[in-house]
Amino acid sequence: MSTTSDSTTTSTTTTSSSRHETAVVLPANLHARPAGQLARAAAAFTSAIQLEYADRTVNPTGVLAVMGLGATAGSSVTVRAEGHDAEQAVTALAEILAGAE
């Protein structure tokens, strides 16, 4: 006679997530070069990142999506992120936007 014992271990991981947001006034139109820089930078973060302009919201990891916002010099673009590295993501993308030429 054999007996089998099944034991299931359940682990719960608590993750701390944060949400950050900032608005940046563009010094120049949001064209291909800064859009590419934004896409590369956004892809390096694990947080969910969004860019918002004129009631449109896009994921900044896509160059065409960023360019499709049509943001122009003097307009305000909002950067939002939620996740472990949200603060760093918002800071990095805001710096790229603020330095767009």
PDB file of C-alpha atoms in Angstrom:
ATOM      1  CA  MET A   1       0.000   0.000   0.000  1.00  0.00           C
ATOM      2  CA  SER A   2       1.437   3.369  -0.976  1.00  0.00           C
ATOM      3  CA  THR A   3       0.287   6.798  -0.099  1.00  0.00           C
ATOM      4  CA  THR A   4       0.863   9.916  -2.109  1.00  0.00           C
ATOM      5  CA  SER A   5       0.976  13.324  -0.609  1.00  0.00           C
ATOM      6  CA  ASP A   6       0.415  16.378  -2.766  1.00  0.00           C
ATOM      7  CA  SER A   7       1.472  19.630  -1.308  1.00  0.00           C
ATOM      8  CA  THR A   8       1.030  22.886  -3.048  1.00  0.00           C
ATOM      9  CA  THR A   9       2.988  25.908  -2.052  1.00  0.00           C
ATOM     10  CA  THR A  10       1.531  29.261  -2.803  1.00  0.00           C
ATOM     11  CA  SER A  11       3.621  32.353  -2.544  1.00  0.00           C
ATOM     12  CA  THR A  12       2.371  35.851  -2.726  1.00  0.00           C
ATOM     13  CA  THR A  13       4.693  38.568  -3.819  1.00  0.00           C
ATOM     14  CA  THR A  14       3.848  42.077  -2.834  1.00  0.00           C
ATOM     15  CA  THR A  15       5.156  44.602  -5.293  1.00  0.00           C
ATOM     16  CA  SER A  16       5.392  48.262  -4.696  1.00  0.00           C
ATOM     17  CA  SER A  17       4.187  50.262  -7.636  1.00  0.00           C
ATOM     18  CA  SER A  18       4.151  53.977  -8.016  1.00  0.00           C
ATOM     19  CA  ARG A  19       2.491  56.439 -10.348  1.00  0.00           C
ATOM     20  CA  HIS A  20       4.135  59.620 -11.586  1.00  0.00           C
ATOM     21  CA  GLU A  21       3.113  62.353 -13.980  1.00  0.00           C
ATOM     22  CA  THR A  22       4.608  65.548 -15.338  1.00  0.00           C
ATOM     23  CA  ALA A  23       3.800  68.039 -18.082  1.00  0.00           C
ATOM     24  CA  VAL A  24       6.463  69.381 -20.438  1.00  0.00           C
ATOM     25  CA  VAL A  25       6.164  72.390 -22.731  1.00  0.00           C
ATOM     26  CA  LEU A  26       7.842  71.484 -26.009  1.00  0.00           C
ATOM     27  CA  PRO A  27      10.605  73.784 -27.260  1.00  0.00           C
ATOM     28  CA  ALA A  28      10.186  72.352 -30.804  1.00  0.00           C
ATOM     29  CA  ASN A  29       7.773  70.211 -32.818  1.00  0.00           C
ATOM     30  CA  LEU A  30       7.754  66.543 -31.879  1.00  0.00           C
ATOM     31  CA  HIS A  31       9.329  65.064 -35.017  1.00  0.00           C
ATOM     32  CA  ALA A  32      11.200  61.852 -35.898  1.00  0.00           C
ATOM     33  CA  ARG A  33      14.433  62.388 -33.961  1.00  0.00           C
ATOM     34  CA  PRO A  34      12.938  63.101 -30.527  1.00  0.00           C
ATOM     35  CA  ALA A  35      10.209  60.502 -31.199  1.00  0.00           C
ATOM     36  CA  GLY A  36      12.928  57.906 -31.787  1.00  0.00           C
ATOM     37  CA  GLN A  37      14.757  58.968 -28.635  1.00  0.00           C
ATOM     38  CA  LEU A  38      11.514  58.687 -26.648  1.00  0.00           C
ATOM     39  CA  ALA A  39      10.750  55.240 -28.056  1.00  0.00           C
ATOM     40  CA  ARG A  40      14.215  53.901 -27.206  1.00  0.00           C
ATOM     41  CA  ALA A  41      14.128  55.384 -23.715  1.00  0.00           C
ATOM     42  CA  ALA A  42      10.581  54.166 -22.986  1.00  0.00           C
ATOM     43  CA  ALA A  43      11.456  50.622 -24.067  1.00  0.00           C
ATOM     44  CA  ALA A  44      14.170  50.487 -21.392  1.00  0.00           C
ATOM     45  CA  PHE A  45      11.658  50.780 -18.530  1.00  0.00           C
ATOM     46  CA  THR A  46       9.327  48.161 -17.105  1.00  0.00           C
ATOM     47  CA  SER A  47       6.649  50.668 -16.070  1.00  0.00           C
ATOM     48  CA  ALA A  48       3.568  51.301 -18.186  1.00  0.00           C
ATOM     49  CA  ILE A  49       4.231  54.681 -19.793  1.00  0.00           C
ATOM     50  CA  GLN A  50       1.840  56.998 -21.628  1.00  0.00           C
ATOM     51  CA  LEU A  51       2.182  60.302 -23.469  1.00  0.00           C
ATOM     52  CA  GLU A  52      -0.860  62.548 -23.677  1.00  0.00           C
ATOM     53  CA  TYR A  53      -1.456  65.529 -25.934  1.00  0.00           C
ATOM     54  CA  ALA A  54      -4.713  67.145 -27.080  1.00  0.00           C
ATOM     55  CA  ASP A  55      -6.981  64.410 -25.682  1.00  0.00           C
ATOM     56  CA  ARG A  56      -4.891  61.668 -27.340  1.00  0.00           C
ATOM     57  CA  THR A  57      -2.895  59.104 -25.387  1.00  0.00           C
ATOM     58  CA  VAL A  58      -0.198  56.850 -26.855  1.00  0.00           C
ATOM     59  CA  ASN A  59       2.358  54.310 -25.735  1.00  0.00           C
ATOM     60  CA  PRO A  60       5.710  56.053 -26.385  1.00  0.00           C
ATOM     61  CA  THR A  61       7.539  52.860 -27.344  1.00  0.00           C
ATOM     62  CA  GLY A  62       6.297  53.329 -30.918  1.00  0.00           C
ATOM     63  CA  VAL A  63       7.929  56.084 -32.978  1.00  0.00           C
ATOM     64  CA  LEU A  64       4.934  56.434 -35.291  1.00  0.00           C
ATOM     65  CA  ALA A  65       2.529  56.661 -32.354  1.00  0.00           C
ATOM     66  CA  VAL A  66       4.600  59.460 -30.822  1.00  0.00           C
ATOM     67  CA  MET A  67       4.829  61.335 -34.125  1.00  0.00           C
ATOM     68  CA  GLY A  68       1.101  60.772 -34.642  1.00  0.00           C
ATOM     69  CA  LEU A  69       0.366  62.935 -31.605  1.00  0.00           C
ATOM     70  CA  GLY A  70       1.233  65.939 -33.737  1.00  0.00           C
ATOM     71  CA  ALA A  71       2.537  67.911 -30.755  1.00  0.00           C
ATOM     72  CA  THR A  72       3.968  71.275 -31.771  1.00  0.00           C
ATOM     73  CA  ALA A  73       6.389  73.766 -30.255  1.00  0.00           C
ATOM     74  CA  GLY A  74       4.907  75.565 -27.267  1.00  0.00           C
ATOM     75  CA  SER A  75       2.345  72.845 -26.555  1.00  0.00           C
ATOM     76  CA  SER A  76       2.209  70.827 -23.352  1.00  0.00           C
ATOM     77  CA  VAL A  77       2.705  67.048 -23.391  1.00  0.00           C
ATOM     78  CA  THR A  78       1.945  64.979 -20.287  1.00  0.00           C
ATOM     79  CA  VAL A  79       4.135  62.001 -19.412  1.00  0.00           C
ATOM     80  CA  ARG A  80       2.585  59.365 -17.120  1.00  0.00           C
ATOM     81  CA  ALA A  81       4.062  56.147 -15.804  1.00  0.00           C
ATOM     82  CA  GLU A  82       2.981  53.483 -13.374  1.00  0.00           C
ATOM     83  CA  GLY A  83       5.261  50.751 -12.075  1.00  0.00           C
ATOM     84  CA  HIS A  84       8.482  50.069 -10.225  1.00  0.00           C
ATOM     85  CA  ASP A  85      10.596  52.542 -12.171  1.00  0.00           C
ATOM     86  CA  ALA A  86       7.855  55.070 -12.921  1.00  0.00           C
ATOM     87  CA  GLU A  87       9.672  58.049 -11.433  1.00  0.00           C
ATOM     88  CA  GLN A  88      12.815  57.356 -13.443  1.00  0.00           C
ATOM     89  CA  ALA A  89      10.780  56.791 -16.612  1.00  0.00           C
ATOM     90  CA  VAL A  90       8.895  60.072 -16.279  1.00  0.00           C
ATOM     91  CA  THR A  91      12.110  61.959 -15.530  1.00  0.00           C
ATOM     92  CA  ALA A  92      13.972  60.453 -18.501  1.00  0.00           C
ATOM     93  CA  LEU A  93      11.177  61.063 -21.003  1.00  0.00           C
ATOM     94  CA  ALA A  94      10.517  64.584 -19.714  1.00  0.00           C
ATOM     95  CA  GLU A  95      14.206  65.428 -20.213  1.00  0.00           C
ATOM     96  CA  ILE A  96      14.054  64.175 -23.804  1.00  0.00           C
ATOM     97  CA  LEU A  97      10.924  66.225 -24.490  1.00  0.00           C
ATOM     98  CA  ALA A  98      12.368  69.349 -22.846  1.00  0.00           C
ATOM     99  CA  GLY A  99      15.518  69.061 -24.956  1.00  0.00           C
ATOM    100  CA  ALA A 100      13.798  68.382 -28.292  1.00  0.00           C
ATOM    101  CA  GLU A 101      15.229  70.430 -31.119  1.00  0.00           C
TER     102      GLU A 101
END
